[in-house]
Coordinates of C-alpha atoms in Angstrom, one line a residue:
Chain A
X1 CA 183.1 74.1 -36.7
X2 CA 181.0 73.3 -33.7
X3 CA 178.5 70.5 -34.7
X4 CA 174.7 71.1 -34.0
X5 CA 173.6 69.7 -30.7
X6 CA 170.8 67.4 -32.8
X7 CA 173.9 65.8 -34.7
X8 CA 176.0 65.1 -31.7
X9 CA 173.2 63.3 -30.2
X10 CA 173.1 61.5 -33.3
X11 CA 176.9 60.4 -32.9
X12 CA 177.3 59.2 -29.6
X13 CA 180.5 57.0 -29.6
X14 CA 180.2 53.7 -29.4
X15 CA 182.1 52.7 -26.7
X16 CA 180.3 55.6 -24.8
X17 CA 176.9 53.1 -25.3
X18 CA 179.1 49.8 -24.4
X19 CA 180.3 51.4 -21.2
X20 CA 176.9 52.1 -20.1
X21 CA 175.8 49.2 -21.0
X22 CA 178.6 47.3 -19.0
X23 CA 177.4 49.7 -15.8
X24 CA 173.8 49.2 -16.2
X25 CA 174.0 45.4 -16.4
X26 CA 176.9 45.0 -13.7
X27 CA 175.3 47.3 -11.3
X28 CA 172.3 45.5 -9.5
X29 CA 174.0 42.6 -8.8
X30 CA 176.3 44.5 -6.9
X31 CA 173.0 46.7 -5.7
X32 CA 169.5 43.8 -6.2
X33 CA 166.7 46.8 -7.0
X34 CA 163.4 45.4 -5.6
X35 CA 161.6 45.0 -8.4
X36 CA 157.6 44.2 -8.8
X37 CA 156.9 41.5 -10.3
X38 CA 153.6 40.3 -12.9
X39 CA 153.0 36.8 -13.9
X40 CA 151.9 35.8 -17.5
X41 CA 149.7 33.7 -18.2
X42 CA 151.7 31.4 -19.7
X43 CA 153.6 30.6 -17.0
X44 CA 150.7 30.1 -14.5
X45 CA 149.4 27.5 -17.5
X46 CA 153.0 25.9 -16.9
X47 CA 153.1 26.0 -13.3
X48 CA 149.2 24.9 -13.0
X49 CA 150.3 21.9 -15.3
X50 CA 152.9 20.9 -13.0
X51 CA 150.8 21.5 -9.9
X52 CA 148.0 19.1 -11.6
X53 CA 151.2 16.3 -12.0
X54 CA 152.4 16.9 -8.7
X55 CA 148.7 16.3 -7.1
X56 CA 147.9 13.1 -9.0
X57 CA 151.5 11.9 -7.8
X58 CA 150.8 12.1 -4.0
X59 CA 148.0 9.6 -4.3
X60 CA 149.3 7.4 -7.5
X61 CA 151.5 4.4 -7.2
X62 CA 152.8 4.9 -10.9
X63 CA 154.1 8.2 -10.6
X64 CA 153.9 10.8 -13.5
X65 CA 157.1 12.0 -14.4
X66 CA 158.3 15.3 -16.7
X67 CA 160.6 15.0 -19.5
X68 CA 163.3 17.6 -19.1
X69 CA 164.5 18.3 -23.1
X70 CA 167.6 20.6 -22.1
X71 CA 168.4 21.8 -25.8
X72 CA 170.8 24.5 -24.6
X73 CA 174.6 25.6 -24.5
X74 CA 176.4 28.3 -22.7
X75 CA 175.6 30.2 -24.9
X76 CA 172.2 31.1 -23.8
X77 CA 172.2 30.1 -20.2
X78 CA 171.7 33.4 -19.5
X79 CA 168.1 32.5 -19.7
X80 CA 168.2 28.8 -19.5
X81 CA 169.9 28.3 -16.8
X82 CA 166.5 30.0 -14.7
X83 CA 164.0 28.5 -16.5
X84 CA 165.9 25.1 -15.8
X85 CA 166.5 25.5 -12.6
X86 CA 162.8 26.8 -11.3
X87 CA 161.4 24.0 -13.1
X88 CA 163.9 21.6 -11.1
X89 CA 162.8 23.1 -8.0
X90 CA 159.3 23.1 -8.9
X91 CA 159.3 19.2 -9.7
X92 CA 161.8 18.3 -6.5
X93 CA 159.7 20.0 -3.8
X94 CA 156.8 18.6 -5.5
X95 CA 157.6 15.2 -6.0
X96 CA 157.6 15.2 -9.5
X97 CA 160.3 13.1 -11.2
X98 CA 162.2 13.8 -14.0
X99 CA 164.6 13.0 -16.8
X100 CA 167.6 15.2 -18.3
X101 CA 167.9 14.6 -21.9
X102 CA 169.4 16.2 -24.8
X103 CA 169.3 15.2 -29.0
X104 CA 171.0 18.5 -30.3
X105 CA 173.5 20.0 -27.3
X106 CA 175.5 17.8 -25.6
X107 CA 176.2 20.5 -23.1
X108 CA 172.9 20.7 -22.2
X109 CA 172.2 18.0 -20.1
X110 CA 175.9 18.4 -17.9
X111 CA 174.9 22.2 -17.1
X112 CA 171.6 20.6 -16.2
X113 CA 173.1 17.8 -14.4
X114 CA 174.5 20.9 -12.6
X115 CA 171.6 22.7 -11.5
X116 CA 169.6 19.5 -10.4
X117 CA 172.5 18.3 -8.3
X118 CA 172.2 21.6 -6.7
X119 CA 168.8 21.8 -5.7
X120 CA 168.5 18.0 -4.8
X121 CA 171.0 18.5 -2.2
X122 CA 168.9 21.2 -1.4
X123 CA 166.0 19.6 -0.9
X124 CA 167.7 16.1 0.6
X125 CA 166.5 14.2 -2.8
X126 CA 168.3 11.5 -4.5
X127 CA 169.4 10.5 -7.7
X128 CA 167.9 7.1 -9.4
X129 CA 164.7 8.1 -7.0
X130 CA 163.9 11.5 -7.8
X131 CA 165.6 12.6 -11.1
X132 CA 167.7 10.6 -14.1
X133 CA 170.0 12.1 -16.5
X134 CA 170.1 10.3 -20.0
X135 CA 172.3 12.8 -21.1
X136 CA 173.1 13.6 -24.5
X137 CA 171.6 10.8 -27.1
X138 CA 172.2 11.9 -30.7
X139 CA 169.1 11.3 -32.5
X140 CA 168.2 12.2 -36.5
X141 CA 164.3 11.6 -36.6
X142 CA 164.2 8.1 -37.2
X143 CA 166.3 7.4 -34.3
X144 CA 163.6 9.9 -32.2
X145 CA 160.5 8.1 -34.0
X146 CA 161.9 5.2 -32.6
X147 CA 162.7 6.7 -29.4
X148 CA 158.9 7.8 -29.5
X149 CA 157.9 4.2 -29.4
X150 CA 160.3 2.9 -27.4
X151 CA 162.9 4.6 -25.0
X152 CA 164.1 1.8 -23.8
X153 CA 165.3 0.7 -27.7
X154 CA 167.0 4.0 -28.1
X155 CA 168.6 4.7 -24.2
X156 CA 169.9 2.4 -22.3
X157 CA 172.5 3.6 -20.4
X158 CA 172.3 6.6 -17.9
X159 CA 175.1 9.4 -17.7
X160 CA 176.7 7.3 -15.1
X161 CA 176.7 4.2 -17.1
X162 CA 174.0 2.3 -15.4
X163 CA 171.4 0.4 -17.7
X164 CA 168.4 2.8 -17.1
X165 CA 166.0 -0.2 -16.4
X166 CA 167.6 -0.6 -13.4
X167 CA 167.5 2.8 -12.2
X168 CA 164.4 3.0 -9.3
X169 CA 163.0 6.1 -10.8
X170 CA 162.7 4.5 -14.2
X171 CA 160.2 2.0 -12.7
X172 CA 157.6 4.6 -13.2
X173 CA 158.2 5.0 -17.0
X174 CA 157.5 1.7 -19.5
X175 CA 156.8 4.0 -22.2
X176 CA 157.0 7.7 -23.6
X177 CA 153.4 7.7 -22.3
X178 CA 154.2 7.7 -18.8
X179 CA 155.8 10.9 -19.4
X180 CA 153.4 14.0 -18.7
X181 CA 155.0 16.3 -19.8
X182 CA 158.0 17.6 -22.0
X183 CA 159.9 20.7 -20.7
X184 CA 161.5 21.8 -23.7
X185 CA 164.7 24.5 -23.1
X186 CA 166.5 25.9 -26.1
X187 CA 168.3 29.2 -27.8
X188 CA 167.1 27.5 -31.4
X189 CA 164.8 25.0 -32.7
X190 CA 163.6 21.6 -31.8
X191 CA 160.3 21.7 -29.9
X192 CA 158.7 21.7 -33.6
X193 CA 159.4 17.8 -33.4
X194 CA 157.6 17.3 -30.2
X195 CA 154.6 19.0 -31.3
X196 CA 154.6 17.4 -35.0
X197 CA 155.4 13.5 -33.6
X198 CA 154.9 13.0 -30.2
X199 CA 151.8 14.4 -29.3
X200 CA 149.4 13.2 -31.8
X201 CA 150.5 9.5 -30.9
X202 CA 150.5 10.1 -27.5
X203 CA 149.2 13.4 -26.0
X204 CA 151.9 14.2 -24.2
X205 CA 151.5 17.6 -23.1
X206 CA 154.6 19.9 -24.3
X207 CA 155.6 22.9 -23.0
X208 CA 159.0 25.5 -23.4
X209 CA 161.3 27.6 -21.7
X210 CA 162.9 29.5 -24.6
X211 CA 165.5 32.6 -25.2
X212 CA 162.9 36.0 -25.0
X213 CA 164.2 35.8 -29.3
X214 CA 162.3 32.7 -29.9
X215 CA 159.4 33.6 -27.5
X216 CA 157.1 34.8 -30.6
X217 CA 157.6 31.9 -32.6
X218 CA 155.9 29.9 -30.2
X219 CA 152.4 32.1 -30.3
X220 CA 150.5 29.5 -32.9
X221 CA 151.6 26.8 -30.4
X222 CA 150.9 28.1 -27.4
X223 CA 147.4 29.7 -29.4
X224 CA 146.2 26.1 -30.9
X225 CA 146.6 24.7 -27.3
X226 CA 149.3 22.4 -28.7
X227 CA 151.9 23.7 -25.8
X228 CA 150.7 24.1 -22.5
X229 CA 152.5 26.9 -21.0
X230 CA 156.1 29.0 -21.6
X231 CA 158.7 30.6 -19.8
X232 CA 159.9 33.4 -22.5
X233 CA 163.2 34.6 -21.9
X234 CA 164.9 35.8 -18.4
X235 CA 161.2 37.2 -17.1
X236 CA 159.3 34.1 -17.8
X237 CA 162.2 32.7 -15.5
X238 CA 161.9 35.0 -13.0
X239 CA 158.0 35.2 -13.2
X240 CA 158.4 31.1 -12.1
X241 CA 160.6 31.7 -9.5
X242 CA 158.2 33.9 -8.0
X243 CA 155.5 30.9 -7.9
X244 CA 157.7 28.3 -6.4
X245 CA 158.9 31.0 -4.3
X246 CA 162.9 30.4 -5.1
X247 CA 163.1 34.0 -5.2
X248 CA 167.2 33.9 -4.9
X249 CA 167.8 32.3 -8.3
X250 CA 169.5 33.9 -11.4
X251 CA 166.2 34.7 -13.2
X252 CA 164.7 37.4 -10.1
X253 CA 168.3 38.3 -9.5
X254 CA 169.0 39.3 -13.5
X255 CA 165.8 41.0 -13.7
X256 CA 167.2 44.5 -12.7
X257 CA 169.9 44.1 -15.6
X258 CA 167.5 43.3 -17.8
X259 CA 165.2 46.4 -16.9
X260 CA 168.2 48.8 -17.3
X261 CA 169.3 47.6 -20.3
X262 CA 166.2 47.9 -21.8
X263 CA 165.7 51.3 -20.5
X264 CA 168.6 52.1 -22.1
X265 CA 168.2 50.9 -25.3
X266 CA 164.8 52.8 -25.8
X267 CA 166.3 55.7 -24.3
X268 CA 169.2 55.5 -27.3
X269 CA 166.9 54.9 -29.8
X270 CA 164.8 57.5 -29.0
X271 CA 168.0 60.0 -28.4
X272 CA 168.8 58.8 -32.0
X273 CA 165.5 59.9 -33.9
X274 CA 164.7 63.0 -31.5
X275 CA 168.3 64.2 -33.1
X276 CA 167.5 62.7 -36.6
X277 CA 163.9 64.7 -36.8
X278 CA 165.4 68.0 -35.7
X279 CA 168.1 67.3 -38.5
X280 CA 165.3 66.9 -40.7
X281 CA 163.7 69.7 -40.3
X282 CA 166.6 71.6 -40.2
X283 CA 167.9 70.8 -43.7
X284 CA 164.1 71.6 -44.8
X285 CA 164.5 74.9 -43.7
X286 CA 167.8 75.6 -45.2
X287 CA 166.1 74.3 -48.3
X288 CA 163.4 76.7 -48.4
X289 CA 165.7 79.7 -47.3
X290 CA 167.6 79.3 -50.2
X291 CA 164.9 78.5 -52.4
X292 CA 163.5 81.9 -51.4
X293 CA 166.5 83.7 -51.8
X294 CA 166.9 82.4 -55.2
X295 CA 163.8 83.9 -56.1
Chain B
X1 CA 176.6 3.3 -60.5
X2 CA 177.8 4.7 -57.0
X3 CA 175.5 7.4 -58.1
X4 CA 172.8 4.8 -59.5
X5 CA 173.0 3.0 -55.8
X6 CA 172.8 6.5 -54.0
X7 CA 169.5 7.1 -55.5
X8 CA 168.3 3.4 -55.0
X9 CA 169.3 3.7 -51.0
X10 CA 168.0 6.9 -50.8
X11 CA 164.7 6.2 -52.3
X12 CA 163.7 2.7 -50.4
X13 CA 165.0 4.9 -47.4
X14 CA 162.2 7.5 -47.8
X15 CA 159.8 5.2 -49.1
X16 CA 159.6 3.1 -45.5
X17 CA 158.8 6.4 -43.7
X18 CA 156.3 7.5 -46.1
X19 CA 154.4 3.5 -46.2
X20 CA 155.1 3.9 -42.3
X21 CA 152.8 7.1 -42.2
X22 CA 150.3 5.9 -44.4
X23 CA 149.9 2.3 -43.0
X24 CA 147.2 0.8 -40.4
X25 CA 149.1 0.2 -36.9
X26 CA 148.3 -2.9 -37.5
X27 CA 150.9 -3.6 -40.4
X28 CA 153.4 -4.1 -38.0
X29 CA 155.8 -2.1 -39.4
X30 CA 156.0 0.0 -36.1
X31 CA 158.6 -3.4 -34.7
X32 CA 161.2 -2.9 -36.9
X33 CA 161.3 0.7 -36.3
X34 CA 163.5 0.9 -33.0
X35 CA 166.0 -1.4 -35.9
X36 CA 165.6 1.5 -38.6
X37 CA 166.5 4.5 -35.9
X38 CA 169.7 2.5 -34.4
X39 CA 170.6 2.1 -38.1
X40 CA 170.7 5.5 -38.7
X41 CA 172.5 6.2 -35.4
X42 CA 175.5 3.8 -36.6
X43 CA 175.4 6.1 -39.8
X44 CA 175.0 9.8 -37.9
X45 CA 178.6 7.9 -36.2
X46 CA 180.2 7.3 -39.1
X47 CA 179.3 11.0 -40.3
X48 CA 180.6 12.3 -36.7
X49 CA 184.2 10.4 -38.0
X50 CA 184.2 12.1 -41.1
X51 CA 183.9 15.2 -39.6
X52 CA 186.4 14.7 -37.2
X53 CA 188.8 13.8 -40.3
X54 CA 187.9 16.4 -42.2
X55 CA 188.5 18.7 -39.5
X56 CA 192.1 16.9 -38.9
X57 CA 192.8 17.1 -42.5
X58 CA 192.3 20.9 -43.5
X59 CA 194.0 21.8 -39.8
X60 CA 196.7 19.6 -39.9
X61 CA 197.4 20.8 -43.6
X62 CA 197.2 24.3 -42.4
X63 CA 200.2 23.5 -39.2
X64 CA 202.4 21.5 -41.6
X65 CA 202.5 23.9 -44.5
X66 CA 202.7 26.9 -41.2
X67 CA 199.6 28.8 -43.2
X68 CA 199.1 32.5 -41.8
X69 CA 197.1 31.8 -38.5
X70 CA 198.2 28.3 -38.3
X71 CA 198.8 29.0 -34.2
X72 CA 194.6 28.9 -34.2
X73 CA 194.6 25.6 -36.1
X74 CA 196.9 24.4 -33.2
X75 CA 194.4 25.7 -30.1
X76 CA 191.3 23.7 -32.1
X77 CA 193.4 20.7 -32.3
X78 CA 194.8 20.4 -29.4
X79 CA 191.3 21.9 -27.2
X80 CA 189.8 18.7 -29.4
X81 CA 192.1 16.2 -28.0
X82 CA 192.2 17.7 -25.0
X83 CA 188.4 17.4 -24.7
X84 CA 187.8 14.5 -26.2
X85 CA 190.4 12.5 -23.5
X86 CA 188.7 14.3 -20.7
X87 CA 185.7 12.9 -21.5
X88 CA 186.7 9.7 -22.7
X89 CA 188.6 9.4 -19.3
X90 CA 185.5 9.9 -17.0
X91 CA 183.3 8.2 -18.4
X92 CA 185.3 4.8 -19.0
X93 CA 187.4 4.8 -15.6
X94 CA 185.6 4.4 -12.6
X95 CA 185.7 5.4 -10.4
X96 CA 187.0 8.9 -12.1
X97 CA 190.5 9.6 -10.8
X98 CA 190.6 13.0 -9.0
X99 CA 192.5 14.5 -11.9
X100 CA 190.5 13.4 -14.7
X101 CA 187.7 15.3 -12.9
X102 CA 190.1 18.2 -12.1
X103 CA 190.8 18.3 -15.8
X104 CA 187.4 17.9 -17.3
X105 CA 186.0 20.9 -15.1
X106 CA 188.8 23.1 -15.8
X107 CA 188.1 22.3 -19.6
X108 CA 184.4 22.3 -19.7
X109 CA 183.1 24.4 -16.8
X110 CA 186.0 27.0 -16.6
X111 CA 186.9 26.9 -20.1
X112 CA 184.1 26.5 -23.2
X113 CA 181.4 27.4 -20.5
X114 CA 182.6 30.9 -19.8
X115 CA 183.8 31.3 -23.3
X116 CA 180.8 30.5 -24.9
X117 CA 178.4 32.8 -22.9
X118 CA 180.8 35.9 -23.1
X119 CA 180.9 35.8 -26.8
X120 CA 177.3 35.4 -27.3
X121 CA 177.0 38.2 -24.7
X122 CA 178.6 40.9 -26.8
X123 CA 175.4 40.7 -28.5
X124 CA 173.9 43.3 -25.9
X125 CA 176.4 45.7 -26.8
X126 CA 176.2 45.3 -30.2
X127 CA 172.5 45.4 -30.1
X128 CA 172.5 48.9 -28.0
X129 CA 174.4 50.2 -30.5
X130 CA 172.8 48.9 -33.7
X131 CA 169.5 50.2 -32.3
X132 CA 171.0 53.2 -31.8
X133 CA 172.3 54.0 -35.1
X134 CA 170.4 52.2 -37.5
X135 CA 166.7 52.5 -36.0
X136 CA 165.5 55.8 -37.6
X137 CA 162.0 56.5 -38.3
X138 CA 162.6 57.3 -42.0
X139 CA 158.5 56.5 -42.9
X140 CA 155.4 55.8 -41.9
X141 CA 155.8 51.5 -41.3
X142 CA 159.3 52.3 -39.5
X143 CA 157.5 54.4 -37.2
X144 CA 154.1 52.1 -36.6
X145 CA 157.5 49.2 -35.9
X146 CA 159.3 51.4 -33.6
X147 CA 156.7 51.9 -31.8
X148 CA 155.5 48.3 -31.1
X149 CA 159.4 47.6 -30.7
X150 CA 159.1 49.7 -27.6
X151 CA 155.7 48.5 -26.6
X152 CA 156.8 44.7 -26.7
X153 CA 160.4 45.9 -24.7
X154 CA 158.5 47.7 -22.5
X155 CA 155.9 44.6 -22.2
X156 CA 158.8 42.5 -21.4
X157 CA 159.9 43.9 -18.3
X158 CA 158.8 44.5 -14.8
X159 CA 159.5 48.3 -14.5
X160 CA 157.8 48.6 -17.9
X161 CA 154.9 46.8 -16.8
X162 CA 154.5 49.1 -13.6
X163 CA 154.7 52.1 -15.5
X164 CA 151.0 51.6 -16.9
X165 CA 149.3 49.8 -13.8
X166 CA 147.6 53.1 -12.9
X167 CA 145.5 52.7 -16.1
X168 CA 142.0 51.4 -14.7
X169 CA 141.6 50.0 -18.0
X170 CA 143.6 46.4 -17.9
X171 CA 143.0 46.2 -21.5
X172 CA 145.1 49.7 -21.6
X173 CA 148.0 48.8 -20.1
X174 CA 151.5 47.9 -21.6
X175 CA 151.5 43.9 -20.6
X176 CA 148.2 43.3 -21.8
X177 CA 148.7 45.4 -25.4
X178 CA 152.0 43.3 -26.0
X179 CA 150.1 40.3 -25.4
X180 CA 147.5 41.6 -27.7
X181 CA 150.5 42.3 -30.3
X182 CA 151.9 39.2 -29.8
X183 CA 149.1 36.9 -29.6
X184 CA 147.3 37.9 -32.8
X185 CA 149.3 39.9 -35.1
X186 CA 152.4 38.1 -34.3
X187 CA 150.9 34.4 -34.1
X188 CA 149.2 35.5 -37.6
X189 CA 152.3 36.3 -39.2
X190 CA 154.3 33.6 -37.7
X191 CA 151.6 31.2 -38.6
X192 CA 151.6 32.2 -42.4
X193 CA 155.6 31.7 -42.2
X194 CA 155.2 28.6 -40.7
X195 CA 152.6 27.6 -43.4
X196 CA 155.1 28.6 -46.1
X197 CA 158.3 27.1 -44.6
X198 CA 156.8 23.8 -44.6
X199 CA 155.0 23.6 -48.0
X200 CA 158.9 24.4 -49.3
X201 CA 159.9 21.5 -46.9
X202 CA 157.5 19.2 -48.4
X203 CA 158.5 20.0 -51.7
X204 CA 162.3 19.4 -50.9
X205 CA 161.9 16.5 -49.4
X206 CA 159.9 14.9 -52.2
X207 CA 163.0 16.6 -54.6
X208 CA 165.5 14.8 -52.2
X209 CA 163.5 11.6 -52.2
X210 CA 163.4 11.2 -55.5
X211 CA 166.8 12.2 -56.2
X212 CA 165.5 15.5 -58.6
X213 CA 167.5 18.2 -55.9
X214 CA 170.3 19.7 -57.7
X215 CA 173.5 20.4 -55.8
X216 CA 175.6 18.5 -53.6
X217 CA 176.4 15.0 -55.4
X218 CA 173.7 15.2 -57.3
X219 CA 174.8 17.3 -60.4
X220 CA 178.4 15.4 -59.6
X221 CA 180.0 12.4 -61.8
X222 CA 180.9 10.0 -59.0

């Protein structure tokens, strides 16, 4: 028997949906769709906080510098990779310094090493002057707390293997207060400790480019004032790139993925209840025909 | 006894946190905390070991014995050492030989990179699908979260966005009602989670610290 068009739409098979899917999120980087573009609020608070660095910098002798916290894998670069690289870009054609460190991923400061390398050559900026990777120190709290006090105690050796004292950039930071601000990127956790043992010491302003999924965990932070600003997921990316104006990086370009596959998501869930409703009220008809028929 | 010492370590351990905490600045204690943190570094290396061991153990068991799927055992082990040398080998020999650099790349940024991000992208089309087949407005609170589902989707991207710019009323339109969901009723929940998860921390950490937490060697007869 012929099934009712409200439960065919109902049992769409599966690798129907994964095919589209495939399409939708291949197709605009074969065809970019122009695409308008909003920015949140808390990403201007993040670029306005760099801005305010980058201003007190081109006067200072002791230049600020931002602490890049690069807490993610391959596995979500998808979204960090962006968020990194506009915040690189913002900081190097700013004059901002900064430092690559990880506690958790050791993967996360070599993709970041990645992207910075990139964008210095870019930009004709050097490394030792203008940025520093630490790379990958594995720290339980203690270890951080001490870190806290002093980085020097804790790192002491860049990725390259030169004492970090005697990197040039490094003249700029004695302590953990010379840091401005933390730039925390991550698919998980770890920001928490930056917020709970940093800034009450210090007030060191933090701040988070994060995977869209943790985006609403951060709300209290961001609420409290405790973080400064966020990039959330692919668009907070892509809403920075628009600011600095690096409007060729993976975040703008991924957008028009993003918006299809989010199109066609709703448009299977709401396929799925449209067919789901009409079964409904199908099977209450029936009912009451053969309740009346019975009587 | 080993249990007896456990419980001694693990309590003067806490205890220089917590009197670290609760202590004037100037007590001093702050110098001999860049000692305490290096001291648990040499520690978190020695667990990194075991791990490793471990790891070589159950494998290696698995390839002598030829288990059913031993053949994965011998990938893990072998990507290990693989790894391991590649990285062992850059960073040590300088300046890096052209192969060592040849080998790490192939390994780490032509290998695990792409290999990690394609199996966390089958998410998406797992997720279209899920959605598809499992979100069904079967009541009243499925509906009210279906529908702030789409609003916060719809929120999140730029065509979304535009779809609602028309409104003259800002408050009206999609971005600013996903920030309104997301700022308070969101923040409020996640707040009260937040609360809870960390009156349970506090209460396992005082059951660790004082050696009461059942489970794990605790309940064992070392």
């Amino acid at each position: 028997m012929k099934k009712p068009w409200y439960e065919w739409i109902q049992s769409i098979d599966r690798r129907i949906i994964y095919l589209v899917v495939f399409v939708l999120v291949s197709l605009p980087f074969f065809i970019p769709i122009p695409l308008p573009m909003d920015v949140s609020e808390q990403v201007q608070k993040l670029y306005n906080k760099v801005e305010e660095i980058a201003e007190y910098n081109k006067t200072a002798k002791k230049k600020k510098v931002v602490l890049f916290s690069m807490e993610w894998d391959p596995a979500v670069q998808a979204e960090c990779w962006p968020q990194t690289e506009a915040m690189a870009e913002h900081c190097l054609t700013r004059g901002v310094p900064f430092i690559l460190f990880s506690r958790w991923r050791p993967e996360g400061p070599t993709l970041a090493q990645q992207i910075a390398e990139k964008r210095a050559k870019e930009h004709g900026k050097k490394y030792g002057e203008d940025w520093v990777n630490f790379g990958y120190k594995r720290m339980d709290l203690p270890a951080f707390l001490a870190f806290i006090k002093d980085i020097y105690s804790q790192v002491t050796k860049d990725t390259e293997g030169t004492p970090i004292r005697t990197v040039p950039m490094m003249k700029h930071v004695e302590s953990i207060r010379d840091v401005d601000l933390i730039f925390h990127v991550t698919g998980s956790v770890g920001v928490e400790q930056w917020i709970q043992y940093l800034q009450p010491e210090t007030g060191v302003d933090v701040s988070i480019g994060c995977t869209a999924i943790i985006g609403p965990e951060m709300y209290p932070y961001l609420d409290s004032g405790q973080m400064v600003g966020m990039m959330e997921g692919l668009s907070g990316a892509a809403q920075y790139e628009r600011l600095v104006g690096h409007l060729e990086g993976r975040g703008t370009r991924g957008m028009g993925s993003q918006n299809l596959a989010h199109f066609w998501i709703i448009a299977m869930m709401i396929l799925g209840n449209v067919g789901y409703v009409f079964q409904r009220r199908r099977e209450r008809l029936d009912k009451q025909r053969v309740e009346m028929s019975g009587e | 006894m080993r249990k007896k010492l456990l419980m001694i370590l693990t309590f003067i351990g806490g205890l220089y946190y917590f009197v670290y905490w609760v202590m004037p600045v100037e007590s001093r204690l702050e110098d001999t905390l860049a000692y305490f943190g290096k001291v648990t570094l040499v520690i978190g290396g020695f667990a990194f070991l075991l791990g490793v061991i471990n790891m070589v153990r159950l494998h290696g068991g698995k390839i002598v014995l030829k288990r059913p799927g031993y053949h994965n055992s011998v990938a893990l082990i072998v990507a290990m050492i693989a790894m391991t040398l590649a990285e062992l080998l850059r960073f040590y020999i300088k300046p890096t030989p052209d192969w060592v650099s040849k080998a790490y790349d192939l390994l780490f940024f032509h290998m695990r990179t792409p290999i990690d991000s394609t199996i966390f992208s089958l998410l998406a089309f797992y997720m279209a699908s899920a959605a598809y087949r499992a979100f069904r407005i079967k009541s009243l609170e499925a509906g009210i979260m279906m529908a702030v589902a789409v609003i916060v989707m719809l929120g999140q991207i730029t065509v979304g966005i535009s779809l609602t710019k028309w409104i003259p009323s800002e408050m009206l339109q999609l971005q600013n009602i996903r920030e309104w969901f997301m700022k308070y009723w969101n923040a409020a929940a996640q707040r009260g989670i937040l609360f809870g998860a960390m009156v349970g921390a506090l209460a396992l950490s005082m059951r660790i610290w004082l050696s009461l937490e059942r489970g794990s060697f605790f309940d064992r007869q070392l």
